[in-house]
PDB file of C-alpha atoms in Angstrom:
ATOM      1  CA  MET A   1       0.000   0.000   0.000  1.00 41.00           C
ATOM      2  CA  LYS A   2       2.897   2.368   0.724  1.00 39.00           C
ATOM      3  CA  LYS A   3       4.161   1.980  -2.848  1.00 44.00           C
ATOM      4  CA  LEU A   4       0.685   2.779  -4.234  1.00 41.00           C
ATOM      5  CA  ILE A   5       0.365   5.886  -2.049  1.00 38.00           C
ATOM      6  CA  THR A   6       3.839   7.076  -3.078  1.00 36.00           C
ATOM      7  CA  SER A   7       2.933   6.647  -6.738  1.00 39.00           C
ATOM      8  CA  MET A   8      -0.300   8.577  -6.275  1.00 38.00           C
ATOM      9  CA  THR A   9       1.477  11.620  -4.897  1.00 35.00           C
ATOM     10  CA  LEU A  10       3.209  12.043  -8.254  1.00 38.00           C
ATOM     11  CA  ILE A  11      -0.089  12.454 -10.104  1.00 43.00           C
ATOM     12  CA  LEU A  12      -1.358  16.038 -10.186  1.00 42.00           C
ATOM     13  CA  GLY A  13      -4.988  16.605  -9.307  1.00 47.00           C
ATOM     14  CA  LEU A  14      -5.627  13.021  -8.245  1.00 48.00           C
ATOM     15  CA  SER A  15      -9.253  12.656  -7.315  1.00 48.00           C
ATOM     16  CA  MET A  16      -9.631   9.109  -6.123  1.00 47.00           C
ATOM     17  CA  THR A  17      -8.335   5.595  -6.328  1.00 48.00           C
ATOM     18  CA  MET A  18     -10.621   2.644  -6.037  1.00 49.00           C
ATOM     19  CA  LEU A  19      -9.280  -0.843  -5.438  1.00 50.00           C
ATOM     20  CA  THR A  20     -11.429  -3.884  -6.116  1.00 53.00           C
ATOM     21  CA  ASN A  21     -10.658  -7.553  -6.093  1.00 52.00           C
ATOM     22  CA  VAL A  22     -11.987  -9.194  -9.255  1.00 51.00           C
ATOM     23  CA  ALA A  23     -11.233 -12.919  -9.429  1.00 53.00           C
ATOM     24  CA  ALA A  24      -8.018 -12.580  -7.364  1.00 55.00           C
ATOM     25  CA  ASP A  25      -6.737  -9.592  -9.346  1.00 69.00           C
ATOM     26  CA  THR A  26      -6.460  -6.043  -8.025  1.00 84.00           C
ATOM     27  CA  ILE A  27      -8.110  -3.447 -10.252  1.00 87.00           C
ATOM     28  CA  THR A  28      -7.185   0.209  -9.655  1.00 88.00           C
ATOM     29  CA  PHE A  29      -9.211   3.137 -11.004  1.00 88.00           C
ATOM     30  CA  VAL A  30      -7.904   6.714 -11.014  1.00 89.00           C
ATOM     31  CA  HIS A  31      -9.860   9.795 -12.089  1.00 87.00           C
ATOM     32  CA  GLY A  32      -7.885  13.013 -12.152  1.00 88.00           C
ATOM     33  CA  ASN A  33      -6.580  16.143 -13.827  1.00 88.00           C
ATOM     34  CA  ASN A  34      -3.153  16.530 -15.382  1.00 87.00           C
ATOM     35  CA  GLY A  35      -2.267  20.151 -14.683  1.00 84.00           C
ATOM     36  CA  THR A  36       0.936  20.022 -16.725  1.00 86.00           C
ATOM     37  CA  SER A  37      -0.644  18.740 -19.944  1.00 88.00           C
ATOM     38  CA  LYS A  38      -4.065  20.379 -19.320  1.00 93.00           C
ATOM     39  CA  TYR A  39      -6.399  17.399 -19.638  1.00 94.00           C
ATOM     40  CA  CYS A  40      -8.707  15.273 -17.480  1.00 95.00           C
ATOM     41  CA  TYR A  41      -8.384  11.498 -17.471  1.00 94.00           C
ATOM     42  CA  ALA A  42      -9.790   8.214 -16.220  1.00 94.00           C
ATOM     43  CA  GLU A  43      -7.390   5.283 -15.939  1.00 94.00           C
ATOM     44  CA  THR A  44      -7.971   1.647 -15.023  1.00 92.00           C
ATOM     45  CA  LYS A  45      -5.061  -0.680 -14.151  1.00 93.00           C
ATOM     46  CA  GLN A  46      -4.733  -4.349 -13.277  1.00 92.00           C
ATOM     47  CA  GLN A  47      -1.902  -6.344 -11.702  1.00 88.00           C
ATOM     48  CA  LYS A  48      -2.380  -9.295 -14.051  1.00 85.00           C
ATOM     49  CA  ALA A  49      -3.642  -9.085 -17.626  1.00 82.00           C
ATOM     50  CA  ASN A  50      -6.663 -11.284 -16.867  1.00 86.00           C
ATOM     51  CA  HIS A  51      -9.499  -8.934 -17.792  1.00 90.00           C
ATOM     52  CA  THR A  52     -10.647  -6.585 -20.491  1.00 94.00           C
ATOM     53  CA  LEU A  53     -10.444  -3.152 -18.867  1.00 94.00           C
ATOM     54  CA  GLY A  54     -12.284   0.002 -19.808  1.00 95.00           C
ATOM     55  CA  ALA A  55     -12.092   3.664 -18.805  1.00 96.00           C
ATOM     56  CA  GLN A  56     -14.006   6.746 -19.903  1.00 96.00           C
ATOM     57  CA  ILE A  57     -13.790  10.423 -18.980  1.00 96.00           C
ATOM     58  CA  THR A  58     -16.495  13.032 -19.472  1.00 95.00           C
ATOM     59  CA  TRP A  59     -16.188  16.763 -18.888  1.00 96.00           C
ATOM     60  CA  GLN A  60     -18.179  19.976 -18.935  1.00 95.00           C
ATOM     61  CA  VAL A  61     -16.682  23.435 -19.416  1.00 96.00           C
ATOM     62  CA  SER A  62     -18.091  26.159 -17.132  1.00 96.00           C
ATOM     63  CA  GLY A  63     -20.767  28.267 -18.822  1.00 95.00           C
ATOM     64  CA  SER A  64     -21.833  25.450 -21.156  1.00 94.00           C
ATOM     65  CA  ASN A  65     -24.606  22.879 -20.824  1.00 94.00           C
ATOM     66  CA  THR A  66     -22.753  20.437 -23.083  1.00 96.00           C
ATOM     67  CA  VAL A  67     -21.192  17.350 -21.519  1.00 94.00           C
ATOM     68  CA  TYR A  68     -18.379  15.919 -23.654  1.00 96.00           C
ATOM     69  CA  TYR A  69     -17.586  12.207 -23.729  1.00 96.00           C
ATOM     70  CA  ALA A  70     -14.108  10.994 -24.654  1.00 96.00           C
ATOM     71  CA  SER A  71     -13.918   7.662 -26.429  1.00 94.00           C
ATOM     72  CA  ARG A  72     -14.059   4.739 -24.053  1.00 95.00           C
ATOM     73  CA  ALA A  73     -10.614   3.168 -23.870  1.00 96.00           C
ATOM     74  CA  SER A  74     -10.510  -0.607 -23.579  1.00 96.00           C
ATOM     75  CA  GLY A  75      -7.905  -3.332 -23.724  1.00 95.00           C
ATOM     76  CA  THR A  76      -6.511  -6.455 -22.123  1.00 92.00           C
ATOM     77  CA  GLY A  77      -3.134  -5.046 -21.080  1.00 89.00           C
ATOM     78  CA  ALA A  78      -1.931  -3.653 -17.763  1.00 91.00           C
ATOM     79  CA  SER A  79      -3.798  -0.325 -18.102  1.00 93.00           C
ATOM     80  CA  VAL A  80      -6.112   1.778 -20.249  1.00 96.00           C
ATOM     81  CA  THR A  81      -6.574   5.561 -20.148  1.00 96.00           C
ATOM     82  CA  SER A  82      -9.310   7.813 -21.507  1.00 96.00           C
ATOM     83  CA  LYS A  83      -8.338  11.495 -21.888  1.00 96.00           C
ATOM     84  CA  SER A  84     -10.228  14.696 -22.565  1.00 95.00           C
ATOM     85  CA  LYS A  85      -9.107  17.070 -25.259  1.00 94.00           C
ATOM     86  CA  ASN A  86      -6.613  19.770 -24.232  1.00 93.00           C
ATOM     87  CA  LEU A  87      -8.467  22.137 -21.900  1.00 94.00           C
ATOM     88  CA  LYS A  88      -5.827  24.877 -21.552  1.00 94.00           C
ATOM     89  CA  GLY A  89      -7.420  28.097 -20.301  1.00 94.00           C
ATOM     90  CA  LYS A  90     -10.681  26.336 -19.377  1.00 94.00           C
ATOM     91  CA  LYS A  91     -12.371  25.538 -16.113  1.00 95.00           C
ATOM     92  CA  GLY A  92     -15.159  23.114 -15.429  1.00 95.00           C
ATOM     93  CA  LYS A  93     -15.696  19.621 -14.059  1.00 95.00           C
ATOM     94  CA  SER A  94     -15.006  16.020 -15.038  1.00 94.00           C
ATOM     95  CA  PHE A  95     -16.525  12.628 -14.284  1.00 92.00           C
ATOM     96  CA  GLY A  96     -14.935   9.175 -14.725  1.00 93.00           C
ATOM     97  CA  TYR A  97     -16.099   5.594 -15.284  1.00 94.00           C
ATOM     98  CA  TYR A  98     -14.397   2.208 -15.298  1.00 93.00           C
ATOM     99  CA  TYR A  99     -15.360  -1.143 -16.773  1.00 94.00           C
ATOM    100  CA  VAL A 100     -14.174  -4.718 -16.239  1.00 93.00           C
ATOM    101  CA  ASP A 101     -14.952  -7.345 -18.873  1.00 94.00           C
ATOM    102  CA  GLY A 102     -17.363  -4.955 -20.597  1.00 92.00           C
ATOM    103  CA  LYS A 103     -19.460  -4.243 -17.490  1.00 93.00           C
ATOM    104  CA  LEU A 104     -19.636  -0.862 -15.760  1.00 92.00           C
ATOM    105  CA  LYS A 105     -18.067  -1.316 -12.323  1.00 90.00           C
ATOM    106  CA  HIS A 106     -17.892   2.265 -11.101  1.00 86.00           C
ATOM    107  CA  GLU A 107     -18.864   5.781 -11.979  1.00 83.00           C
ATOM    108  CA  SER A 108     -17.576   8.767 -10.061  1.00 81.00           C
ATOM    109  CA  THR A 109     -19.908   9.797  -7.287  1.00 74.00           C
ATOM    110  CA  ALA A 110     -19.125  13.492  -7.754  1.00 79.00           C
ATOM    111  CA  TRP A 111     -17.902  15.791 -10.486  1.00 86.00           C
ATOM    112  CA  MET A 112     -14.273  16.846 -10.020  1.00 88.00           C
ATOM    113  CA  ASN A 113     -13.454  20.491 -10.708  1.00 90.00           C
ATOM    114  CA  PHE A 114     -10.618  21.549 -12.990  1.00 91.00           C
ATOM    115  CA  LYS A 115      -9.087  24.925 -13.821  1.00 90.00           C
ATOM    116  CA  PHE A 116      -6.295  24.912 -16.364  1.00 88.00           C
TER     117      PHE A 116
END
């Protein structure tokens, strides 16, 4: 757990990490903002490449009613990441989802604010 916490401190704007045990494999979901590159992201990781993972990020820019959906990333490797477009100079909120074997396992319980 100490290694995981140390790794998380390197990620800017980290919102949350969710650990689940799916058939003896640890699945980690991270929803956050990358302040350096100016994008929001949702990332799903697994210790073993046993499952098809999915991740999707959505975002809304302040002053707009439009919610944007990035393409859902999916794959059978160690991790998948869904990213927003570059949001330099924008502020708003983002929302993340993760999937395991094609099934929605989690959606963020709250929008996360960003200001790039």
